Coordinates of C-alpha atoms and ligand atoms in Angstrom, one line a residue:
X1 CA 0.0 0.0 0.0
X2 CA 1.7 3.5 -1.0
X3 CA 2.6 5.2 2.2
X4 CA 3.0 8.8 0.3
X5 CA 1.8 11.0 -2.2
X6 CA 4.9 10.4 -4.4
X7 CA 4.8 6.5 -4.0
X8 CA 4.5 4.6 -7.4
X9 CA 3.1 1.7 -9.1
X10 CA 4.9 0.1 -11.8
X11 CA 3.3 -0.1 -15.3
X12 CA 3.8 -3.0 -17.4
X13 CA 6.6 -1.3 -18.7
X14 CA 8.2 -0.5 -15.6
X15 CA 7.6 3.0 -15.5
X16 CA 7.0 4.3 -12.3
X17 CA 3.2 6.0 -12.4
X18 CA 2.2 7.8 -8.4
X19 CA -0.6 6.3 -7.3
X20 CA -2.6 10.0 -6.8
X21 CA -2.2 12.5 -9.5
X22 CA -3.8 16.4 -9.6
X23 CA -7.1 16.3 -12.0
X24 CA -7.5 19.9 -13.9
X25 CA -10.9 18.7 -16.3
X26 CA -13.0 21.9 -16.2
X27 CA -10.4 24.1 -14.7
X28 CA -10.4 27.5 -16.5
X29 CA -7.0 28.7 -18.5
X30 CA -5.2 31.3 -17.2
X31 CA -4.3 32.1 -13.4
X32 CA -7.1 29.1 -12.3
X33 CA -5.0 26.3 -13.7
X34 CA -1.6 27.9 -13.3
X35 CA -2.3 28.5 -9.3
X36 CA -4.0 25.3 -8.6
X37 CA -1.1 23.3 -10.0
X38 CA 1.4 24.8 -8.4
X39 CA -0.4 24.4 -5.4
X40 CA -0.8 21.0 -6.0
X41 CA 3.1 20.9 -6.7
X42 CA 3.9 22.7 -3.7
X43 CA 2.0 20.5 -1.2
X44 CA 3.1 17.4 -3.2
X45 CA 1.0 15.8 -5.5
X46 CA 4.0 14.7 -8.4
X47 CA 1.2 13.6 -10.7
X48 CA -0.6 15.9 -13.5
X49 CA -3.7 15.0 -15.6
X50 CA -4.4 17.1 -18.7
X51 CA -5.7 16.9 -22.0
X52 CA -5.8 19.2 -24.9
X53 CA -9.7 19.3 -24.6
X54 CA -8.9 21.0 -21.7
X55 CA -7.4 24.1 -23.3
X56 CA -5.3 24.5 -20.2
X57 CA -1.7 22.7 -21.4
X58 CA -0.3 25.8 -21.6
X59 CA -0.6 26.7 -17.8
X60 CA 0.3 23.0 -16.3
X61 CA 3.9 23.2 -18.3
X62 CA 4.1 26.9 -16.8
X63 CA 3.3 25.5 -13.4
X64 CA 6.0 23.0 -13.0
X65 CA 8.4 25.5 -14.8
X66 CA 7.3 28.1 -11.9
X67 CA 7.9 25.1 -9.4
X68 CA 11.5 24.4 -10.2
X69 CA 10.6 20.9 -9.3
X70 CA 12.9 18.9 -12.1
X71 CA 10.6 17.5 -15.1
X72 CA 11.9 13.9 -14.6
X73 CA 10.1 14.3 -10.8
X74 CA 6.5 15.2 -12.2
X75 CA 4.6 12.4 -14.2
X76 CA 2.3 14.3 -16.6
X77 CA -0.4 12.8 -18.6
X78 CA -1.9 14.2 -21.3
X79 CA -5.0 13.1 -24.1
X80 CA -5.2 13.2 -27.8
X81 CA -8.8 14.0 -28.8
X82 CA -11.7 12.6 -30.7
X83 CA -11.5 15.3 -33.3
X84 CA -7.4 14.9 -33.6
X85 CA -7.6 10.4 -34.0
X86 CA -6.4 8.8 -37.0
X87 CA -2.8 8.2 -37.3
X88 CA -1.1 11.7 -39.0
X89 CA -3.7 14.0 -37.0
X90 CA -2.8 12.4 -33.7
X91 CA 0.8 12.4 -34.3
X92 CA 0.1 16.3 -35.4
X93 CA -2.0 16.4 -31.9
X94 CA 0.7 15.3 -29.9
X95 CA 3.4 18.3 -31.5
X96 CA 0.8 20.5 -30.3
X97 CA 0.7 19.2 -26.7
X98 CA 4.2 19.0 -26.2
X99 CA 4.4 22.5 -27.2
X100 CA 2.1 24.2 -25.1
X101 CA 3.2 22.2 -21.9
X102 CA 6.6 23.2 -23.1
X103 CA 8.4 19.5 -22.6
X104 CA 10.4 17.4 -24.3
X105 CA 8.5 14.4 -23.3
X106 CA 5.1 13.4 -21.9
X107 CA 5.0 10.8 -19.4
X108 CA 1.5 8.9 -20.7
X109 CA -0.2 9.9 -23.5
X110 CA -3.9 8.4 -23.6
X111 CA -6.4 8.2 -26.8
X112 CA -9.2 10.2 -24.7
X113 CA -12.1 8.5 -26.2
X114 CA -12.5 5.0 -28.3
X115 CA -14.1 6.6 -31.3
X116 CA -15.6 3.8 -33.8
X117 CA -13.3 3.6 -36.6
X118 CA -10.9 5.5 -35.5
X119 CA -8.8 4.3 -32.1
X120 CA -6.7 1.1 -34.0
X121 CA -4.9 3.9 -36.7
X122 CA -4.6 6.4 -33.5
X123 CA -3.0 3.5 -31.2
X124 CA -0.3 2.7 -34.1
X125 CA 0.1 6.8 -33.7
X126 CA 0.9 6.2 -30.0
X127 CA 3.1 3.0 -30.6
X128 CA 5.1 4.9 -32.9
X129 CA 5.8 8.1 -30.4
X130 CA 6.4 5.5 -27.4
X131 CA 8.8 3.8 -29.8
X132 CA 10.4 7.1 -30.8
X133 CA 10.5 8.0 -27.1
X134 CA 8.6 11.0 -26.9
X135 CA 5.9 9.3 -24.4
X136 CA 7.1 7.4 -21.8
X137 CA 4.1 4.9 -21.6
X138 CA 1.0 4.8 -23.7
X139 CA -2.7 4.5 -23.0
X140 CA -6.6 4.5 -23.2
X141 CA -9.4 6.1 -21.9
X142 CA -13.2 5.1 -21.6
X143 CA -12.5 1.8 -23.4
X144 CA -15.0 -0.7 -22.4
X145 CA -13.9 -4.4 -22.8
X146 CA -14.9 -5.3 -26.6
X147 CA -12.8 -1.8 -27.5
X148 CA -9.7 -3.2 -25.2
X149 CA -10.1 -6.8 -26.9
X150 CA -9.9 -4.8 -30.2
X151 CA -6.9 -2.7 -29.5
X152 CA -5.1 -6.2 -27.7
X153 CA -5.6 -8.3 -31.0
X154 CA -4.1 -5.5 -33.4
X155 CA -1.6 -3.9 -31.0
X156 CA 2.3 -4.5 -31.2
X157 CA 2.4 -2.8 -27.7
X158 CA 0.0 -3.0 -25.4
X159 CA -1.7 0.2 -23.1
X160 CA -0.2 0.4 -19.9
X161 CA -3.2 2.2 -18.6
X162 CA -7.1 2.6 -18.9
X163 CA -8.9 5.8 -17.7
X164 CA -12.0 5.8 -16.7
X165 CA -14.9 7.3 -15.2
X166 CA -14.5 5.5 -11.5
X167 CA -16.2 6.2 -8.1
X168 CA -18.4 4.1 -5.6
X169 CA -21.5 4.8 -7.7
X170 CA -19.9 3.2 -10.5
X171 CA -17.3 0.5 -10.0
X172 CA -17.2 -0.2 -13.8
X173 CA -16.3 -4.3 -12.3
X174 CA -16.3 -5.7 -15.9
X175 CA -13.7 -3.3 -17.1
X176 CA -11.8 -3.4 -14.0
X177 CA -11.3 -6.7 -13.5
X178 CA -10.3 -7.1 -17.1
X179 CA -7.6 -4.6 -16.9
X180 CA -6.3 -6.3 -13.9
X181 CA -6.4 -9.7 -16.3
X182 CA -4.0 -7.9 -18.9
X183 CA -1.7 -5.6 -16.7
X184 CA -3.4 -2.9 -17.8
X185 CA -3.5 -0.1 -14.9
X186 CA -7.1 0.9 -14.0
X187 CA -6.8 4.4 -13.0
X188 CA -10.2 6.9 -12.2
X189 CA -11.3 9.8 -13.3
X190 CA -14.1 11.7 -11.3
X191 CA -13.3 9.7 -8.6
X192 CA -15.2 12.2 -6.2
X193 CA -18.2 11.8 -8.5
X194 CA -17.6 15.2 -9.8
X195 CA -19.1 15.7 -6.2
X196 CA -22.2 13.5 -6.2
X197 CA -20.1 10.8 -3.8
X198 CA -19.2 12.9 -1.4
X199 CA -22.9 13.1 0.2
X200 CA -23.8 9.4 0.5
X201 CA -24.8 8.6 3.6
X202 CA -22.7 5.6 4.2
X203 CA -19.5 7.5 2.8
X204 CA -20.7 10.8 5.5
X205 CA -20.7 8.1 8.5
X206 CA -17.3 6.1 7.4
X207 CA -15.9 9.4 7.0
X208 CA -16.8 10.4 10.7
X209 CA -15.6 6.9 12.0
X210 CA -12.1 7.4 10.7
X211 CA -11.8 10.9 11.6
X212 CA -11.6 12.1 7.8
X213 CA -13.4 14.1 5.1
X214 CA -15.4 12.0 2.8
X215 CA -13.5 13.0 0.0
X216 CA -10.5 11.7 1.6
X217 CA -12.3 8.5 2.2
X218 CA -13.7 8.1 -1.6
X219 CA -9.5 8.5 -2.4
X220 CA -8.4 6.0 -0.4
X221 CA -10.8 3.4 -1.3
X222 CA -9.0 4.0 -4.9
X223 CA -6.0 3.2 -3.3
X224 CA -7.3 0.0 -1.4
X225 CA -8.4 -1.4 -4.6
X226 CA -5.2 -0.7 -6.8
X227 CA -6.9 2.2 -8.5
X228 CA -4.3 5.5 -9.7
X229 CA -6.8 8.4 -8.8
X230 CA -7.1 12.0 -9.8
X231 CA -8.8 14.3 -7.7
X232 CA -9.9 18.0 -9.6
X233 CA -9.9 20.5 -6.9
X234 CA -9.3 24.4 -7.7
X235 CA -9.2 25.1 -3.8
X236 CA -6.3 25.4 -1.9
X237 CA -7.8 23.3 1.2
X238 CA -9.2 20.7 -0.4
X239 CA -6.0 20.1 -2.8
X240 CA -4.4 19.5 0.9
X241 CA -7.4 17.8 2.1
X242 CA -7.2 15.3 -1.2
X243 CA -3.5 14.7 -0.7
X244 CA -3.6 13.5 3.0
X245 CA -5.0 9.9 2.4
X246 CA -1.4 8.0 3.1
X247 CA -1.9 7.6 7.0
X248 CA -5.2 5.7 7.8
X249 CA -6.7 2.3 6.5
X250 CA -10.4 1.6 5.6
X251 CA -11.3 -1.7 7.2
X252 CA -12.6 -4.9 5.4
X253 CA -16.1 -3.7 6.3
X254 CA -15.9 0.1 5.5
X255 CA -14.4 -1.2 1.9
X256 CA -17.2 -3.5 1.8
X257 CA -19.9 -0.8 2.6
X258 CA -18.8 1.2 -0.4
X259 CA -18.6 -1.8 -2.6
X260 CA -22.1 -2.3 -2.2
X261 CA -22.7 1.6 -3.4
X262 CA -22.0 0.3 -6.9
X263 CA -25.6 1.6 -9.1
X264 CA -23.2 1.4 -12.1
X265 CA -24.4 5.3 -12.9
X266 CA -22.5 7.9 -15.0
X267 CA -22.0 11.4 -14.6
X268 CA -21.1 12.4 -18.2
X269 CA -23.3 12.4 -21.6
X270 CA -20.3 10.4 -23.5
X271 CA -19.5 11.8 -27.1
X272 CA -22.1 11.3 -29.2
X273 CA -19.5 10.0 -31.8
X274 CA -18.0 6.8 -29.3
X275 CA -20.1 4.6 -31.5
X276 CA -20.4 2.1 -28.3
Ligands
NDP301 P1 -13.8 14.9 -9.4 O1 -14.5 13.7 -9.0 O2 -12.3 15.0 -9.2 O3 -14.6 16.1 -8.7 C1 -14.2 17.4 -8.8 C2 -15.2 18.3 -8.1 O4 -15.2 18.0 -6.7 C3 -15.0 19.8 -8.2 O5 -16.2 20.4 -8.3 C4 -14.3 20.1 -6.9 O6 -14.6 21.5 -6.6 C5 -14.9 19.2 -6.0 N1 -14.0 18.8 -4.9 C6 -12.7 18.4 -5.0 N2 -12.2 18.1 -3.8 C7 -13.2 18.2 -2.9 C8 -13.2 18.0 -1.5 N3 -12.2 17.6 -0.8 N4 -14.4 18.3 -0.9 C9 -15.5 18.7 -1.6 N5 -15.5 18.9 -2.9 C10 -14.3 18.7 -3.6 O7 -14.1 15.2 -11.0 P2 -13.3 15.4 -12.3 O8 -14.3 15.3 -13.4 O9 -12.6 16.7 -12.3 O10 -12.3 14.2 -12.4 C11 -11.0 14.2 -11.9 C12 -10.0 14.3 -13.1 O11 -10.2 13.2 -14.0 C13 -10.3 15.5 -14.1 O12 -9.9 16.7 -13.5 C14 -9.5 15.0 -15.3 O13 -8.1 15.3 -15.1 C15 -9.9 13.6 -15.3 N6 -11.0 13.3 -16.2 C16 -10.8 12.5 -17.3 C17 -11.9 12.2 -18.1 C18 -11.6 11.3 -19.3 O14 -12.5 11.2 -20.2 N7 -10.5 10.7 -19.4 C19 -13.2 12.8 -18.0 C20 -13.3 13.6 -16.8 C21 -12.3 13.8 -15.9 P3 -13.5 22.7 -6.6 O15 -12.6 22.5 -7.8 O16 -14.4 23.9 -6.7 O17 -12.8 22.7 -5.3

């Protein structure tokens, strides 16, 4: 079990991924993003989730520059989008993103979405950067288990990790459990619920039984089940609040309690264009 917010798991690849990472989905450009992440940086967290959906790139790269932390201690992830998959336009994509964060390397780069038609020409995209070594480790995101089979059978190197929407609410089991199959990393976005988690009544009384916030609870329960997680939080005391989930253990019966939350509910309208 990590015991810190820089401990690591190691992907099939052996690269070194921290187990909690700093969400910025929805975060506006600008002062927003660049303060929250240094923030998150200065408390910490050695783990950043972008995307160029997110328009905010730009400010992550300037808030590890602003840091002085050294690159090679920040893992950074970062998503090619549905508009930018096929294999030229993602490779195009990922010029862009390397840009605007200002790096010479990204640590994973994930196809965001598994757009019909599309994800098997945008993987060979991603095997071709990995192989050039301008991404450390490659990825998915939102791929349910026919799309993993897909990208498996065609693949020359397999993802290292699938992202997905993750919380009590939804436990997305099938997925989950076949990541765990094919040494794929599950890791979980929303893992608050975008907020909806954090009022359950069963999380609220855990919560009060180990002395901690319920979002600290809904991060640690990540943790306890292998889970990478990646808490969004613009304010200062809750991006402290999410870090401190190293030093207390759910028992067997609190991690059972949330297990049985599972309604298998999501909080996004996915793209219209997924094709599932
Ligand atoms: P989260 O589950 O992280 O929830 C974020 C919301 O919870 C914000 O409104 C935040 O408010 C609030 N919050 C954060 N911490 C606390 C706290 N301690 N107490 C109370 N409220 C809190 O949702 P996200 O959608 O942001 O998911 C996390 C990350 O996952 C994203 O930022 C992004 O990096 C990634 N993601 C990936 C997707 C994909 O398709 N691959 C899709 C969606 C997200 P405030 O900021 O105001 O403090």
């Amino acid at each position: 079990m990590p015991k810190t917010i820089t401990d690591t798991v190691a992907l099939s690849n052996g690269v070194e991924m921290p187990w909690e990472g700093f969400g910025v989905f929805q975060m506006e450009p600008g002062p927003v993003t660049q303060n929250a992440v240094e923030k998150a940086l200065k408390v910490g967290y050695r783990h950043v989730d972008t995307a160029s959906l997110y328009a905010n790139e730009k400010e992550v790269g300037a808030a590890l520059k602003a840091s002085r932390i050294p690159r090679k201690e920040v893992f950074i992830t970062t998503k090619v989008w549905n508009t930018d998959l096929g294999y030229d336009a993602t490779l195009k994509a990922f010029e862009i993103s390397l840009q605007l964060l200002d790096m010479d390397y990204i640590d994973l780069y994930l196809v965001h979405w598994p757009v019909k038609g599309k994800y098997l020409d945008t993987w060979k995209a991603l095997e071709k950067l990995y192989r050039d070594g301008a991404v450390k480790a490659i990825g998915i995101s939102n791929f349910m288990v026919h799309q993993m089979q897909d990208v498996l059978e065609a693949c020359e190197i397999k993802p290292m990790v699938n992202q997905c929407e993750y919380h009590p609410l939804y436990q997305r089991r099938e997925i989950h459990q076949y990541c765990i199959e094919n040494q794929i990393q599950f890791e979980a976005w929303a893992p608050l619920g975008q907020g909806r988690a954090l009022d359950i009544s069963e999380v609220l009384e855990i919560a009060a039984k180990n002395g901690k916030s319920p979002a600290q609870v809904l991060l640690r329960w990540d943790l306890q089940n292998e889970v990478v997680t990646i808490p969004k939080s613009i304010t200062p005391a809750r991006i402290i609040e999410n870090s401190k989930i190293f030093d207390f253990e759910l028992s067997g019966e609190d991690m059972a309690r949330i297990n049985n939350l599972n309604e298998e509910e999501h909080t996004l309208d996915y793209p219209a264009d997924c094709g599932y």
